[in-house]
XYZ file of C-alpha atoms in Angstrom:
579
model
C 61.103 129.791 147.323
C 63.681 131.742 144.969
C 63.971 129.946 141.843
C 67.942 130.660 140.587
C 68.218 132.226 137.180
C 68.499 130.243 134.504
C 72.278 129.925 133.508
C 72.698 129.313 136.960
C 70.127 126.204 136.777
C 71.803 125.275 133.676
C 75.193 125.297 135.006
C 74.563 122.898 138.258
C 72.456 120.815 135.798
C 75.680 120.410 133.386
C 78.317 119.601 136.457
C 76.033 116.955 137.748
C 75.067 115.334 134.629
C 78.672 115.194 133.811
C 79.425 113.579 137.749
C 77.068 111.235 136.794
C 78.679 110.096 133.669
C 81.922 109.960 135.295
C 80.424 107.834 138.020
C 79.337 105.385 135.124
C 82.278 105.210 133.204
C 84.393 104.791 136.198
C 84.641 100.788 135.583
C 86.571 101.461 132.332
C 89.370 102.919 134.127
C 92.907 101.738 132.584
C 90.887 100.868 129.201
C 92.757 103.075 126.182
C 91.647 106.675 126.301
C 89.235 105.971 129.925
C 91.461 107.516 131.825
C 91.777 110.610 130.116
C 88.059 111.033 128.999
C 87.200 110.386 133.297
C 89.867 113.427 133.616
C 88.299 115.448 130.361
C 84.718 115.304 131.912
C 85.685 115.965 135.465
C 87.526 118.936 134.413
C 84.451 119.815 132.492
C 82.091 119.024 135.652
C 84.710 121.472 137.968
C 84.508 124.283 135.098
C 80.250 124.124 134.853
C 80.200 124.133 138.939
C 82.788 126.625 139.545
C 80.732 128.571 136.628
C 77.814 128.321 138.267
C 79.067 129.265 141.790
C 80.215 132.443 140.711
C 77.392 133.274 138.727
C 76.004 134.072 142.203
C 79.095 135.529 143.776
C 78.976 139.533 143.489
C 82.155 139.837 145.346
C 85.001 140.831 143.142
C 87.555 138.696 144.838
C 86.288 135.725 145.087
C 84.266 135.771 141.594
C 87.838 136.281 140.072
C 88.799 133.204 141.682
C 86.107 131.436 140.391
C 87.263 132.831 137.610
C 90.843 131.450 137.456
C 89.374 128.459 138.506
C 87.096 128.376 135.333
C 90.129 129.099 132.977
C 91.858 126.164 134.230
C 89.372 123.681 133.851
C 88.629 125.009 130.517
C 91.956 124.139 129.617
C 92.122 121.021 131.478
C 88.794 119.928 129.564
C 90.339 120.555 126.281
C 94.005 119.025 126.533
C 92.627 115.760 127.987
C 89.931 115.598 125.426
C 92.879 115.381 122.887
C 94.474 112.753 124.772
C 91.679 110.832 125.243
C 91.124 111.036 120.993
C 94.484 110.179 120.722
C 94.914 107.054 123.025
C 91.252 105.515 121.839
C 92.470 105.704 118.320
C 95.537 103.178 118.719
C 97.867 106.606 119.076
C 98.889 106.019 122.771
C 102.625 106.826 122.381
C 101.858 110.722 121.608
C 100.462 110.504 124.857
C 102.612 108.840 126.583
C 106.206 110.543 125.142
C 104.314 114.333 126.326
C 102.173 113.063 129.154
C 103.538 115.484 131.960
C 102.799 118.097 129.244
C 99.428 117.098 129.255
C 99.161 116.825 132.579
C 100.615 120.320 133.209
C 98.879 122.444 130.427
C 95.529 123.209 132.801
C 98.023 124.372 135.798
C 100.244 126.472 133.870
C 96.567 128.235 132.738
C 95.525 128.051 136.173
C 99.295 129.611 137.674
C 99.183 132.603 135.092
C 95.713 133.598 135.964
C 96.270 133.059 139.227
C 99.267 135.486 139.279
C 97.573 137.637 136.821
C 97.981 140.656 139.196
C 101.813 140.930 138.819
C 102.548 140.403 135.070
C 99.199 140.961 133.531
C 99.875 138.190 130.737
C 96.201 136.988 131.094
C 93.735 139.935 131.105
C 93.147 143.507 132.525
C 90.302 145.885 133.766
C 88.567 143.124 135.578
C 85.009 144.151 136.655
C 81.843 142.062 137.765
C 78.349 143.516 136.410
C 75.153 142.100 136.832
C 73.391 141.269 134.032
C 70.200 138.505 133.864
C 70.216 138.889 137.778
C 73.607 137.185 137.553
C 77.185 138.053 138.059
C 79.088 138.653 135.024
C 82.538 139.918 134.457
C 83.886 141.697 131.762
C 87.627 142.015 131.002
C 89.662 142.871 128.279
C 92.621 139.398 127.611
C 95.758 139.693 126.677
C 97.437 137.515 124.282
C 98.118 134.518 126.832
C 94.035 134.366 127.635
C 93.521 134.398 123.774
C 96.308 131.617 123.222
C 94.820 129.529 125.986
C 91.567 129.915 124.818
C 91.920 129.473 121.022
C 94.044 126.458 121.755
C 91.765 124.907 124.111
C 89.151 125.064 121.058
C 91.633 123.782 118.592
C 92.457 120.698 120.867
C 88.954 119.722 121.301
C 88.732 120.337 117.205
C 91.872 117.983 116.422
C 90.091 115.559 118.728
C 87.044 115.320 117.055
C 89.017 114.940 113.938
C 90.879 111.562 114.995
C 86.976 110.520 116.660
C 85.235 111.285 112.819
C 88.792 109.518 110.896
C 88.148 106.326 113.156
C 84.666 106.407 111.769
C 85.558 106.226 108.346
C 88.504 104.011 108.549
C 86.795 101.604 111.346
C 84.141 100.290 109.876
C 80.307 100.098 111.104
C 81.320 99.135 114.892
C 80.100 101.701 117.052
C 80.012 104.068 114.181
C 76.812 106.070 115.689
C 78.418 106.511 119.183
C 81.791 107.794 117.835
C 79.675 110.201 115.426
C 77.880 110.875 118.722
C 81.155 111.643 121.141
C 82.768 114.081 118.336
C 79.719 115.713 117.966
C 79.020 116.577 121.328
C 81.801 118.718 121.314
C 80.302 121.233 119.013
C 78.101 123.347 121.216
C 80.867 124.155 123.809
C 83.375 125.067 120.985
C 80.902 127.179 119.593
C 79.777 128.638 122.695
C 83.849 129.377 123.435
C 83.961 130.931 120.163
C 81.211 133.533 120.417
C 82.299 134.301 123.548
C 85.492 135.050 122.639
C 84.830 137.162 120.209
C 81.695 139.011 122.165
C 79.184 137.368 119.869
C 75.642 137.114 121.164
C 73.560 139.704 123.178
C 75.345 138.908 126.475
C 79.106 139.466 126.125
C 79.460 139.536 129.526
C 78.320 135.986 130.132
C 80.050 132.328 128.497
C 76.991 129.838 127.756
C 79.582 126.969 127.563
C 78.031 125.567 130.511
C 74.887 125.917 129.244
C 75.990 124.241 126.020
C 77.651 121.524 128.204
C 74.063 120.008 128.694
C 73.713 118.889 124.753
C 77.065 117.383 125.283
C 76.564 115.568 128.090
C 73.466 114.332 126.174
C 75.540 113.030 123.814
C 78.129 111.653 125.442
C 75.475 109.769 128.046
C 74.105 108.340 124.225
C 77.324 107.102 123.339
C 78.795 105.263 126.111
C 75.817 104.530 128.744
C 74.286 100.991 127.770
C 77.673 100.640 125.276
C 80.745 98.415 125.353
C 82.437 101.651 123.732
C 85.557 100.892 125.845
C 85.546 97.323 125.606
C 86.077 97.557 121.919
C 87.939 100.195 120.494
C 89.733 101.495 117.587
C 93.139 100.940 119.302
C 93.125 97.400 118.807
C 92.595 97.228 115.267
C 95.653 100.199 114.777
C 98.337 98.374 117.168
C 97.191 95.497 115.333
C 98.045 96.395 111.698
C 101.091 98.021 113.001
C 102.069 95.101 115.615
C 101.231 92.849 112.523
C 103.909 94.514 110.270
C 106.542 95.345 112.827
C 106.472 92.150 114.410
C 106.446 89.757 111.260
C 109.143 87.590 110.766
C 109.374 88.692 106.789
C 110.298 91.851 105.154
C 107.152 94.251 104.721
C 108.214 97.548 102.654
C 104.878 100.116 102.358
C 105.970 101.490 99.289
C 104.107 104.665 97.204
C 102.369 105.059 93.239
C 106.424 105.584 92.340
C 107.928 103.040 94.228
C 109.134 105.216 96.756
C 109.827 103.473 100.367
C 107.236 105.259 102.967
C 108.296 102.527 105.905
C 109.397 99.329 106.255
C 109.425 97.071 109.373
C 112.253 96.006 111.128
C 112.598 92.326 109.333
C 113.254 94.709 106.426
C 115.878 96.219 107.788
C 117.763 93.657 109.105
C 117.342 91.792 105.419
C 118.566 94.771 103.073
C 120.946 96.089 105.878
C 119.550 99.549 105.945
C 118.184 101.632 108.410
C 114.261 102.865 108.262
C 115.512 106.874 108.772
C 117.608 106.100 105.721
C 115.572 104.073 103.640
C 112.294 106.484 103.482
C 111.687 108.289 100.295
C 114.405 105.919 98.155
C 112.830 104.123 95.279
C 112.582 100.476 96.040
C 115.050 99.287 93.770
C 117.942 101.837 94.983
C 117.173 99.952 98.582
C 117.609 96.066 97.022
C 120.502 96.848 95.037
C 118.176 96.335 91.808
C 120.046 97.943 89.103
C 116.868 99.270 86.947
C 114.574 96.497 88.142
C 111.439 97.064 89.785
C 111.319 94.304 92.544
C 107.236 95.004 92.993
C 106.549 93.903 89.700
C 108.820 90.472 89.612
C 108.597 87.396 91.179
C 111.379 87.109 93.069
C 114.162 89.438 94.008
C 117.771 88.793 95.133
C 120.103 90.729 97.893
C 123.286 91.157 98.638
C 123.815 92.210 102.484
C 126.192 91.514 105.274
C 128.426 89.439 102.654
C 125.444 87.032 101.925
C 123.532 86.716 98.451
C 119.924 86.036 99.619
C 116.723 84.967 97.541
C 113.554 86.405 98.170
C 110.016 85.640 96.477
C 107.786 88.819 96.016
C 104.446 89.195 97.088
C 103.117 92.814 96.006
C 99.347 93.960 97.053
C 97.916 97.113 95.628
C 97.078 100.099 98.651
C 94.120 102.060 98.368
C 92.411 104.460 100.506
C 88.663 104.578 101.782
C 87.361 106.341 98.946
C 88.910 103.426 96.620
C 91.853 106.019 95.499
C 95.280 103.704 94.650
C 97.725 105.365 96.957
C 100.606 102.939 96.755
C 101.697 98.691 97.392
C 102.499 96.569 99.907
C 105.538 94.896 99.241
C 105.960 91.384 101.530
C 109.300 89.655 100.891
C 109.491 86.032 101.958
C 113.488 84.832 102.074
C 113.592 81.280 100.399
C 117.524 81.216 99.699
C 117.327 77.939 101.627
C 114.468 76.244 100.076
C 116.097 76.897 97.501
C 119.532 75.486 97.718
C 117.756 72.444 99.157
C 115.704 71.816 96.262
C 118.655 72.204 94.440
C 120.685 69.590 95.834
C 117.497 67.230 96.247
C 117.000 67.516 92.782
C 120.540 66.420 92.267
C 120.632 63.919 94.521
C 117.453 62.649 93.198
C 118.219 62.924 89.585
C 121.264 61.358 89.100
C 120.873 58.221 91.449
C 117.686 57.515 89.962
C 119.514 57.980 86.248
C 121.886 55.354 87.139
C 119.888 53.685 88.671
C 116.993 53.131 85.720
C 120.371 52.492 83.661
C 123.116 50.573 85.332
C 120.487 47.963 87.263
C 118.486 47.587 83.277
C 122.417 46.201 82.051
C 122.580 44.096 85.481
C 119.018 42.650 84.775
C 120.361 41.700 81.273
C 123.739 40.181 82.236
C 121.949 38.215 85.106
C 119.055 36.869 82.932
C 121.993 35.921 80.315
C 124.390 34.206 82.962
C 121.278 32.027 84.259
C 120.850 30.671 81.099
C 124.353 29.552 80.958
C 124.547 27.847 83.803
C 123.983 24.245 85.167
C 124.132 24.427 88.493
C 120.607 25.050 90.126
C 122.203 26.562 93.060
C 123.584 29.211 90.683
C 120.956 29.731 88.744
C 118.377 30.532 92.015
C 120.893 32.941 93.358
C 121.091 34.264 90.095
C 117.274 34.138 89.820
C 116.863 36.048 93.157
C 119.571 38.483 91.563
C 117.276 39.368 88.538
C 113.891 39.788 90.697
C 116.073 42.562 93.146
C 117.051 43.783 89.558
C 113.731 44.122 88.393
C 111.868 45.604 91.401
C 114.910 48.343 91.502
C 114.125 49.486 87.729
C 110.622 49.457 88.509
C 111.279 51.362 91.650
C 113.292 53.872 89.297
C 109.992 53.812 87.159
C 107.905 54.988 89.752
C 110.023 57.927 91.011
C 110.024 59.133 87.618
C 106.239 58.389 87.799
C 105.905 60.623 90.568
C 108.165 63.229 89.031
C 106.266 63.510 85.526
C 102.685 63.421 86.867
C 102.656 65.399 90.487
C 105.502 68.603 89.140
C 103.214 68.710 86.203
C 100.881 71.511 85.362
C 97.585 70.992 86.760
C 94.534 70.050 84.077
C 90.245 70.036 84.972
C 88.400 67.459 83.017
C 84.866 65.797 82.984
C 86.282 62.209 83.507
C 84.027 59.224 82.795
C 84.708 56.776 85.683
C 83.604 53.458 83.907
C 85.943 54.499 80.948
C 89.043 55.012 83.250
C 88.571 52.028 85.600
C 88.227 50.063 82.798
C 91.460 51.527 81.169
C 93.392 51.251 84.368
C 92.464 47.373 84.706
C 93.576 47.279 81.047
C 97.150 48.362 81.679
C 97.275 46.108 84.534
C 96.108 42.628 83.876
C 95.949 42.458 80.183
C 93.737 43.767 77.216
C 90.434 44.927 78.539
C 87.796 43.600 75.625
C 84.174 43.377 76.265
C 83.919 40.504 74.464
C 87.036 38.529 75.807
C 86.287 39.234 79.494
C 84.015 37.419 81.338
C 81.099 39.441 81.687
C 79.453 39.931 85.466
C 76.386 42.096 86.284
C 74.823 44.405 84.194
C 78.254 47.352 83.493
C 80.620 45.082 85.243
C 83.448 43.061 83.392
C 86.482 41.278 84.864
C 89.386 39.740 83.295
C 91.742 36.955 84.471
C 95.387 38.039 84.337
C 98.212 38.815 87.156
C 98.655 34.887 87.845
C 94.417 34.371 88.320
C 93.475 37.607 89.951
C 90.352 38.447 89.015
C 89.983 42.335 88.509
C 85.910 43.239 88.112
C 84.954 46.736 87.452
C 82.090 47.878 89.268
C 80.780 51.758 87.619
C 77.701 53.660 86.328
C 77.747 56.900 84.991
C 79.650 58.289 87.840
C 81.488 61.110 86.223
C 83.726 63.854 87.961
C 85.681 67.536 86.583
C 89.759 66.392 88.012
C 93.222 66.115 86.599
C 92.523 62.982 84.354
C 96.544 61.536 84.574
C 96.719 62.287 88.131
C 93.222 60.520 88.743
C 94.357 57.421 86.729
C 97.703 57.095 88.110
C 96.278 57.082 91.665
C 93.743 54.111 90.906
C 96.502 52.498 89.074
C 98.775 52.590 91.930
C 96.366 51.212 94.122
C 94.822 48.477 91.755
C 98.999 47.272 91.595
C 99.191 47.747 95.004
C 96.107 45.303 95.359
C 97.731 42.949 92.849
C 101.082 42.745 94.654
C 100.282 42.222 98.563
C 96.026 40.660 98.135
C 97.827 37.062 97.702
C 97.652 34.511 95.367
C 95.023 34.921 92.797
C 93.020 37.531 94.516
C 90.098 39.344 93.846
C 89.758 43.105 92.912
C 86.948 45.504 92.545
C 87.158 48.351 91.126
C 83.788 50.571 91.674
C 82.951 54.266 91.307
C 79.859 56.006 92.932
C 78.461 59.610 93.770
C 78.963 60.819 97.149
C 78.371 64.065 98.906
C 79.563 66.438 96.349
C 81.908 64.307 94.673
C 82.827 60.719 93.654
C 84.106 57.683 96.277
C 86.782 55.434 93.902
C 87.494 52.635 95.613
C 89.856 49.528 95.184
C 88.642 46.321 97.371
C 90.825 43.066 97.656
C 90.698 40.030 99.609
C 94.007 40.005 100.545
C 95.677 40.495 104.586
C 95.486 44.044 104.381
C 97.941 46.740 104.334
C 100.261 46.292 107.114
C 99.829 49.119 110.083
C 103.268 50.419 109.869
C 103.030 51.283 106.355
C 99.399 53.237 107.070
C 101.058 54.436 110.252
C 104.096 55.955 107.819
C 101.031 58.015 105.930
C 99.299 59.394 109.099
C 102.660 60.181 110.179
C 103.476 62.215 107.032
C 107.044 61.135 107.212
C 109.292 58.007 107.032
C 110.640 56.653 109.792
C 113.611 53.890 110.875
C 110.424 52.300 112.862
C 107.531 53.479 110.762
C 108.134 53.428 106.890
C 106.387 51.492 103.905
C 107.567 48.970 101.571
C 108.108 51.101 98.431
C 106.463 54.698 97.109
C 103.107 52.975 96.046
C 101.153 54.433 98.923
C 103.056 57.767 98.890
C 102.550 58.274 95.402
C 98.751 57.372 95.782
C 98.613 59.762 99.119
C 100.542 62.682 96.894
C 97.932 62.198 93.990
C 94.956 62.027 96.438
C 96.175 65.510 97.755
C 97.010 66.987 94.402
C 93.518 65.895 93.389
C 91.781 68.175 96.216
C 90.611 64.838 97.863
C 90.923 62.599 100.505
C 92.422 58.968 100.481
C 91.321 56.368 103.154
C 91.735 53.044 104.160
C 89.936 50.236 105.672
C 91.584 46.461 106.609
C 89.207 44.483 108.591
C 88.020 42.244 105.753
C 91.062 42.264 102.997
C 91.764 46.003 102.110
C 89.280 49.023 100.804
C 91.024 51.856 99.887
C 88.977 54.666 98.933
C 89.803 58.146 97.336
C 87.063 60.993 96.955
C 87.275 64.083 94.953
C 85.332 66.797 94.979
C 83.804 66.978 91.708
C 84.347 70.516 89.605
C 81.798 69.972 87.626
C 80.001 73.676 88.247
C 83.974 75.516 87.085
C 85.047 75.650 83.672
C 88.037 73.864 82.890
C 91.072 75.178 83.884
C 93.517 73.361 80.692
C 96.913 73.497 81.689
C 98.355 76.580 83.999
């Protein structure tokens, strides 16, 4: 049995290693960059088995096909290689915009050395010589051989390039078998190379099929036993770019000077330029900013299309992988409505409640006044009623500004004693809270008679918590009056503080009816209602409080009413004071 040379061996072992991949990595067809990788490595399978074939033909003719042949896959293994790099990495569109060109490169190589004969653009002096009991050819190529060639090697190059940027820029996934796939492409480049420029003791043979084997090798490490095509770079880069382009706000990439690099299309619509027109112009030229820098303030207003808009600013510092500061990101958010309505709520909310507090005070007076001057008892109920509506209107009035003063106020963290403030908020509501002129319960309890007999018992150890101490006691307070108003005549209030999970549980117990389930309802609901809506802003304000205190407010009516609001105790931050 004749054993074939070696390069020979070598060359049939490189085309059916690289068949076999392809067979493997057939499934991923129509994945980014499969397509092109199955057309990279069958070009590469046609150029070792055409090799190899006419490393065993002596016959001029038909070794110069093989030759041809060889050129064309060459190319077609290098363009598609490129393309493949390119559509893996989330850069499809290069692709697709010169796709025929990619498609036609390896004929066009394959056409001109075909026709070689007539122009002689490819090479001349073709000859076949045995050498290593093989059939070599030597030639001397002309500048269309040498540009085919050398750009062949600087595709594959480029491609590796985009493989080893994903690497750094990706992250850890898959970061060995993209190392892997850009370098397997080293020992056929450098194999092209030397043969190229007659380096090595055989000129007249190319060892890229030999050098084909260490690449398949590599390639069979990266993707066999590997979801390398089920998760890919591409994502993550039409991602970020999907996620800026498609973004209802303005996004404005923007460099160390403030220069515009690219904006999204949001952007352009909003500061009525275009993006071709915008690049390179300092951020503040674009907005109309006369010597402002919009990155650096808070908010930012526009003039476009015959409308003044008002944006807030939101800037975010850019930096590289090596930590370098290479420019912002600049995220406009358009709040010219929010606003004008908080304008005109504050308005409307403002002045009614003004004139309200005031002009209902002088009716309570004038009321209270005419009842006393009258005889008639008729007169003097309706008169009566008249002065209660009065009353509950101011206190209403009260309350908003309640609301106003505690929830738009700067937050504060304090370590709140929960006996102490229980005991303060029963003060305020039914009367002086003195130890020794309360009756006295269980050991740390006291209660006091007061809101026409309701009994109000406090019920706390050393349950402390880190919360905003006015928002804290207005909440309980609202509740404890809450209790007082709706439990029935002289009812019976608890007012108890414990640890739980983390945090504190505050809870306010009566043994009234229980909150009505349309006014609970209202809450859940999160809005008023002509069907759903509560009975004054006692239980909104509480709900507000309970949120602004990072807790939770809950309610339970099958025996008289427990409502219960936990906070999460900050007792492991430092105080924040006022912000």
């Amino acid at each position: 049995m004749v054993v074939p040379p070696w390069p020979v061996v070598a060359s049939f072992a490189a085309a059916g290693g690289t068949a076999l991949l392809v067979r493997y990595l057939w499934r991923y067809r129509g994945k980014p960059g499969a397509d092109w990788f199955l057309a990279s490595l069958s070009a590469q399978a046609t150029w070792s088995l055409s090799y190899g074939v006419a490393l065993v033909t002596f016959a001029e003719p038909m070794r110069w096909a093989l030759e041809v042949l060889s050129w064309a896959a060459m190319a077609g293994t290098g363009v598609y290689f490129l393309a493949f790099a390119l559509a893996y990495t989330g850069r499809g569109g290069v692709v697709d915009r010169a796709r025929v060109g990619f498609a036609a490169f390896p004929a066009l190589v394959g056409l001109i050395g075909a026709t070689n004969p007539v122009h002689g653009l490819a090479w001349v002096d073709f000859e076949v010589v045995r050498v290593l009991g093989v059939a070599g050819a030597t030639y001397d190529m002309r500048l269309w051989a040498l540009l085919s060639a050398t750009g062949g090697v600087l595709l594959i190059t480029v491609g590796s390039l985009l493989l080893f940027d994903t690497v750094v820029s990706y992250g850890p996934l898959y970061r060995r078998e993209a190392v892997a796939v850009g370098l397997s492409t080293v020992p056929p480049v450098a194999a092209v190379l030397a043969w190229l420029h007659g380096v090595g003791p055989v000129p007249e043979l190319s060892f890229v099929t030999v050098a084909f084997l260490p690449h398949v090798a590599l390639d069979a490490y990266a993707f066999v036993g590997s979801d390398m095509f089920e998760f890919h770079p591409a994502t993550r880069r039409v991602g970020e770019r999907a996620a800026i382009d498609d973004l209802g706000a303005p996004v404005v990439i923007v460099d160390e000077q403030r220069r515009v690099v690219t904006l999204n299309g949001a952007a352009e619509r909003a500061f009525g330029v275009e993006k071709a027109g915008a690049l390179t112009r300092p951020l503040a030229a674009l907005l109309g900013e006369e010597g402002a820098d919009p990155a650096e303030a808070e908010t930012a207003t526009v003039q476009s299309g015959g409308r003044r808009r008002v944006f807030t600013v939101t800037t975010t510092p850019l930096t590289d992988a090596g930590g370098t500061h290479v420019g912002y990101t600049v995220v406009f958010q358009d709040v010219t409505d929010e606003r004008r309505r908080e304008q005109r709520l504050g308005v409307l909310n403002r002045v009614p409640r003004h004139n309200l507090r005031n002009d209902m005070t002088v009716v309570q007076g004038f009321t209270e006044a005419a009842a006393r001057e009258v005889d008639d008892p008729a007169v003097r109920d309706m008169l009566g009623r008249a002065e209660s509506k009065a009353a509950e209107l101011v206190a209403l009035g009260e309350k908003a500004r309640t609301v106003e003063r505690v929830l738009d106020s700067d937050p504060r963290a304090e370590r709140v004693e929960l006996a102490d403030l229980l005991a303060t908020v029963r003060a305020e509501h039914v009367g002086a809270a003195d130890a020794n002129g309360g009756r006295v319960g269980t050991e740390g309890t006291a209660a006091d008679e007061g809101a026409e007999g309701a009994t109000v018992t406090v019920e706390a150890t050393d349950a402390a918590v880190t919360a905003d101490p006015a928002v804290l006691q207005v909440v309980v307070g609202t509740l404890l009056e809450n209790a007082l108003e709706h439990a029935g005549e002289a009812p019976t209030v608890t007012l108890s503080a414990e640890r739980r999970d983390g945090g504190v549980a505050v809870t306010v117990a009566d043994d009234g009816p229980g909150v009505p389930a349309h006014e609970l309802d209202a809450l859940s609901a999160g809005a008023e209602s002509a069907l759903e809506h509560g009975s004054g802003l006692g239980l909104w304000l509480a709900n507000w409080g309970a949120t602004a205190l990072g807790g939770d407010l809950s309610f339970d009516t099958r025996e008289g009413t427990r409502a219960t609001l936990t906070v999460p105790d900050g007792e492991k931050r430092e105080p924040t004071g006022e912000s």
